[in-house]
Coordinates of C-alpha atoms in Angstrom, one line a residue:
X1 CA 0.5 68.2 24.6
X2 CA 1.9 66.7 27.8
X3 CA 3.2 69.6 30.0
X4 CA 5.2 69.2 33.1
X5 CA 2.2 69.4 35.4
X6 CA 0.4 66.7 33.5
X7 CA 3.5 64.6 33.4
X8 CA 3.8 64.8 37.2
X9 CA 0.2 63.9 37.6
X10 CA 0.6 60.9 35.3
X11 CA 3.6 59.8 37.2
X12 CA 1.8 60.1 40.6
X13 CA -1.2 58.2 39.4
X14 CA 1.0 55.5 37.7
X15 CA 3.0 54.9 40.9
X16 CA -0.1 54.9 43.1
X17 CA -1.8 52.2 40.9
X18 CA 1.3 50.1 41.1
X19 CA 1.7 50.5 44.8
X20 CA -2.0 49.6 45.2
X21 CA -1.8 46.5 42.9
X22 CA 1.6 44.9 43.5
X23 CA 0.9 43.5 47.0
X24 CA -2.1 41.7 45.7
X25 CA -0.3 40.5 42.6
X26 CA 2.4 39.1 44.9
X27 CA -0.2 37.4 47.0
X28 CA -1.7 36.0 43.8
X29 CA 1.5 34.6 42.4
X30 CA 2.4 33.0 45.7
X31 CA -1.0 31.3 45.9
X32 CA -0.4 30.2 42.3
X33 CA 3.0 28.7 43.3
X34 CA 1.4 27.0 46.2
X35 CA -1.3 25.4 44.0
X36 CA 1.4 24.3 41.6
X37 CA 3.5 22.5 44.2
X38 CA 1.0 21.3 46.8
X39 CA -2.3 20.8 44.9
X40 CA -2.6 17.8 42.6
X41 CA -4.9 17.1 39.7
X42 CA -6.5 14.3 41.8
X43 CA -7.4 16.8 44.6
X44 CA -9.0 19.1 42.1
X45 CA -11.0 16.3 40.5
X46 CA -12.4 15.3 44.0
X47 CA -13.5 18.9 44.8
X48 CA -15.0 20.1 41.5
X49 CA -18.5 18.7 40.8
X50 CA -19.0 17.1 37.4
X51 CA -22.3 18.9 37.0
X52 CA -21.6 22.3 35.3
X53 CA -24.2 24.2 37.3
X54 CA -22.9 22.9 40.6
X55 CA -19.3 23.5 39.5
X56 CA -20.0 27.2 38.6
X57 CA -22.0 27.7 41.8
X58 CA -19.2 26.3 44.0
X59 CA -16.7 28.5 42.1
X60 CA -18.6 31.7 42.8
X61 CA -18.8 30.9 46.5
X62 CA -15.2 29.9 46.9
X63 CA -14.2 33.4 45.8
X64 CA -15.1 34.5 49.3
X65 CA -12.0 32.6 50.7
X66 CA -9.4 34.5 48.6
X67 CA -8.4 38.0 49.5
X68 CA -7.2 38.8 45.9
X69 CA -8.0 41.8 43.7
X70 CA -8.9 41.6 40.0
X71 CA -5.2 41.6 38.9
X72 CA -3.9 39.3 41.6
X73 CA -6.5 36.6 40.8
X74 CA -5.5 36.1 37.2
X75 CA -2.3 34.1 38.0
X76 CA -4.3 32.0 40.5
X77 CA -7.0 31.1 37.9
X78 CA -4.4 30.3 35.2
X79 CA -2.7 27.9 37.5
X80 CA -6.1 26.3 38.5
X81 CA -7.0 25.8 34.9
X82 CA -3.6 24.1 34.3
X83 CA -4.4 21.8 37.1
X84 CA -7.6 20.7 35.5
X85 CA -10.3 23.1 36.8
X86 CA -13.0 23.5 34.1
X87 CA -12.9 26.8 32.3
X88 CA -16.4 27.8 33.3
X89 CA -15.6 27.2 37.0
X90 CA -12.3 29.0 36.8
X91 CA -13.8 32.1 35.2
X92 CA -16.7 32.2 37.7
X93 CA -14.2 32.1 40.5
X94 CA -12.1 34.8 38.8
X95 CA -15.1 37.1 38.6
X96 CA -16.4 36.8 42.1
X97 CA -13.1 36.5 44.0
X98 CA -12.3 40.2 43.8
X99 CA -15.8 41.2 44.9
X100 CA -17.2 38.8 47.6
X101 CA -14.1 38.3 49.7
X102 CA -14.7 39.6 53.2
X103 CA -12.1 42.4 52.9
X104 CA -13.9 43.9 49.9
X105 CA -17.4 43.5 51.3
X106 CA -16.3 45.1 54.6
X107 CA -14.7 48.1 52.9
X108 CA -17.9 48.6 50.9
X109 CA -19.9 48.5 54.1
X110 CA -17.7 51.1 55.7
X111 CA -17.3 53.3 52.7
X112 CA -21.1 53.8 52.4
X113 CA -21.7 54.7 56.0
X114 CA -22.3 51.2 57.4
X115 CA -25.1 50.5 54.9
X116 CA -25.8 46.8 54.3
X117 CA -27.7 47.3 51.1
X118 CA -24.6 48.5 49.1
X119 CA -22.6 45.5 50.3
X120 CA -25.4 43.1 49.5
X121 CA -26.2 44.5 46.1
X122 CA -22.6 44.5 45.1
X123 CA -22.0 40.9 46.2
X124 CA -25.3 39.7 44.9
X125 CA -24.9 41.2 41.4
X126 CA -21.4 39.9 41.2
X127 CA -22.5 36.4 42.0
X128 CA -25.4 36.5 39.5
X129 CA -23.2 37.8 36.7
X130 CA -20.4 35.3 37.4
X131 CA -22.9 32.4 37.5
X132 CA -24.5 33.3 34.2
X133 CA -21.2 34.0 32.5
X134 CA -19.9 30.6 33.8
X135 CA -22.9 28.7 32.5
X136 CA -22.7 30.4 29.1
X137 CA -19.0 29.6 28.8
X138 CA -19.6 26.0 29.7
X139 CA -21.7 25.6 26.6
X140 CA -19.8 27.8 24.3
X141 CA -16.2 26.7 24.9
X142 CA -15.3 23.1 25.1
X143 CA -11.5 23.6 24.9
X144 CA -9.0 25.3 27.1
X145 CA -8.7 29.0 26.2
X146 CA -5.3 29.5 27.9
X147 CA -2.4 30.7 25.7
X148 CA 0.1 28.0 25.3
X149 CA 3.5 28.8 26.6
X150 CA 6.5 27.1 28.3
X151 CA 4.8 25.0 31.0
X152 CA 7.9 23.1 32.1
X153 CA 7.2 24.5 35.6
X154 CA 4.1 22.4 35.6
X155 CA 6.2 19.4 36.4
X156 CA 7.3 18.1 39.8
X157 CA 4.0 18.7 41.6
X158 CA 3.9 16.8 44.9
X159 CA 7.6 15.6 44.6
X160 CA 10.2 16.2 47.3
X161 CA 10.1 17.2 50.9
X162 CA 8.0 20.0 52.4
X163 CA 10.9 22.5 52.2
X164 CA 11.6 21.5 48.6
X165 CA 8.0 22.1 47.7
X166 CA 8.2 25.5 49.6
X167 CA 11.3 26.4 47.6
X168 CA 9.5 25.4 44.4
X169 CA 6.5 27.6 45.4
X170 CA 8.8 30.6 45.7
X171 CA 10.5 29.8 42.3
X172 CA 7.1 29.5 40.6
X173 CA 5.9 32.7 42.2
X174 CA 9.0 34.6 40.9
X175 CA 8.5 33.2 37.4
X176 CA 4.8 34.1 37.5
X177 CA 5.4 37.6 38.8
X178 CA 7.8 38.5 36.0
X179 CA 5.5 37.0 33.5
X180 CA 2.4 39.0 34.5
X181 CA 4.3 42.0 35.9
X182 CA 5.1 43.6 32.6
X183 CA 1.4 43.6 31.7
X184 CA 0.5 45.1 35.0
X185 CA 2.9 47.9 34.3
X186 CA 1.6 48.5 30.8
X187 CA -2.0 48.5 32.0
X188 CA -1.2 50.8 34.9
X189 CA 0.5 53.3 32.6
X190 CA -2.4 53.3 30.1
X191 CA -4.9 53.7 33.0
X192 CA -2.9 56.6 34.5
X193 CA -2.7 58.3 31.0
X194 CA -6.5 57.8 30.5
X195 CA -7.2 59.5 33.9
X196 CA -5.1 62.5 32.7
X197 CA -6.6 62.9 29.3
X198 CA -10.2 61.8 29.8
X199 CA -11.9 64.4 32.0
X200 CA -14.2 63.1 34.6
X201 CA -16.4 66.2 34.1
X202 CA -17.0 65.0 30.5
X203 CA -18.2 61.6 31.7
X204 CA -20.4 63.2 34.4
X205 CA -22.2 65.3 31.8
X206 CA -23.1 62.3 29.8
X207 CA -24.8 60.3 32.6
X208 CA -28.2 62.0 32.6
X209 CA -30.5 58.9 32.8
X210 CA -30.5 55.5 34.3
X211 CA -28.9 53.7 31.3
X212 CA -26.3 56.3 30.5
X213 CA -25.3 56.8 34.1
X214 CA -24.6 53.1 34.5
X215 CA -22.6 53.1 31.2
X216 CA -20.6 56.2 32.4
X217 CA -19.8 54.6 35.8
X218 CA -18.7 51.4 34.1
X219 CA -16.5 53.3 31.8
X220 CA -15.1 55.2 34.7
X221 CA -14.4 52.0 36.6
X222 CA -12.5 50.6 33.6
X223 CA -10.4 53.8 33.2
X224 CA -9.6 54.3 36.9
X225 CA -8.5 50.7 37.3
X226 CA -8.8 50.7 41.1
X227 CA -8.2 47.7 43.2
X228 CA -11.5 46.3 44.6
X229 CA -10.3 46.8 48.2
X230 CA -10.3 50.6 47.7
X231 CA -12.9 51.3 44.9
X232 CA -15.9 51.6 47.3
X233 CA -14.4 54.8 48.9
X234 CA -14.2 56.4 45.4
X235 CA -17.7 55.2 44.5
X236 CA -19.1 56.8 47.7
X237 CA -17.9 60.2 46.6
X238 CA -20.3 60.0 43.6
X239 CA -23.3 59.1 45.9
X240 CA -24.9 62.6 45.5
X241 CA -24.4 62.6 41.7
X242 CA -25.2 59.1 40.5
X243 CA -28.0 56.6 41.3
X244 CA -27.6 53.5 43.4
X245 CA -27.7 51.2 40.4
X246 CA -24.9 53.0 38.6
X247 CA -22.8 53.0 41.7
X248 CA -23.2 49.2 42.0
X249 CA -22.3 48.9 38.3
X250 CA -19.1 50.8 39.0
X251 CA -18.3 48.5 42.0
X252 CA -19.0 45.3 40.2
X253 CA -17.7 46.1 36.7
X254 CA -14.4 47.6 37.9
X255 CA -13.7 44.6 40.0
X256 CA -14.2 42.3 37.0
X257 CA -12.8 44.3 34.1
X258 CA -10.4 47.3 34.1
X259 CA -7.5 48.4 31.9
X260 CA -4.7 46.6 33.9
X261 CA -6.5 43.3 34.4
X262 CA -7.5 43.3 30.7
X263 CA -3.8 43.2 29.8
X264 CA -3.2 40.5 32.3
X265 CA -6.1 38.4 31.0
X266 CA -4.7 38.9 27.4
X267 CA -1.4 37.5 28.7
X268 CA -3.1 34.4 30.0
X269 CA -6.1 33.8 27.6
X270 CA -6.7 33.9 23.9
X271 CA -7.7 37.3 22.6
X272 CA -11.0 36.2 21.2
X273 CA -12.0 34.6 24.5
X274 CA -11.1 37.7 26.4
X275 CA -13.1 39.9 24.1
X276 CA -16.2 37.6 24.4
X277 CA -15.8 37.5 28.2
X278 CA -15.7 41.3 28.5
X279 CA -18.8 41.6 26.3
X280 CA -20.7 39.2 28.4
X281 CA -19.7 40.9 31.6
X282 CA -20.5 44.3 30.3
X283 CA -24.0 43.4 29.1
X284 CA -24.9 41.5 32.3
X285 CA -23.6 44.2 34.7
X286 CA -25.4 46.9 32.7
X287 CA -28.7 45.0 32.7
X288 CA -28.3 44.0 36.4
X289 CA -27.7 47.6 37.4
X290 CA -31.0 48.6 35.8
X291 CA -32.9 46.2 38.0
X292 CA -31.5 47.7 41.2
X293 CA -33.9 50.3 42.8
X294 CA -32.7 53.8 41.9
X295 CA -32.6 56.0 45.0

């Protein structure tokens, strides 16, 4: 039963998640609008290598240039795919962008007492997972997996003066924000409810060995739905309880898959594709965490 104290806690967590996420969603939709108005299909074709391995590798590295969290990057990737970026490259970029951008890596470095190993393990595992997922998807899916919807805004790219394009960027950003915003709100509410009703102490009691501790921390990352710029400070609080590998699993998995960005992916991609993508990410992050030295 939801008593007043639980309701107030739910409300506080819900608002905090939204406050944390909305700035990055806004950044994401404005970048999406910029791509729509200023980047042409011809430009994309010149940049993206034809070779699938090189395309995925480039996409994983380019993530370092975008200060977007896991929810803000979904609109960017959707717009890139509409512009002709291959699915495997777009997804690889979506998975690494929230992890290897300088702001996230620096926050990880600071949160763990200026330790380089945490930052390197996090960025390294994210790139490996994203690369493998991208290559698998390049063979498995030959068609676009975006949900078809009114794409009339896809017109008029490159037309008009600079200020007309800027106006178009803002218009696209507003449309995109209201399109993904409702899913962000729904995901934030479910995440906040999960934090109220799923006790952290229960999860902690389960993680008694290497495998289960990684599973628990991945589950916790999914439930907490933290933005990747802040999750390292939460992870550091578990340093005395969980192993290094499970902490890295928390940091990588939560930046790729959580409740709120799952809903946002479901808004952009076909349900079957999202399910398969989450399975691949889950398995690879779990296996990768077991190869990290447990300290």
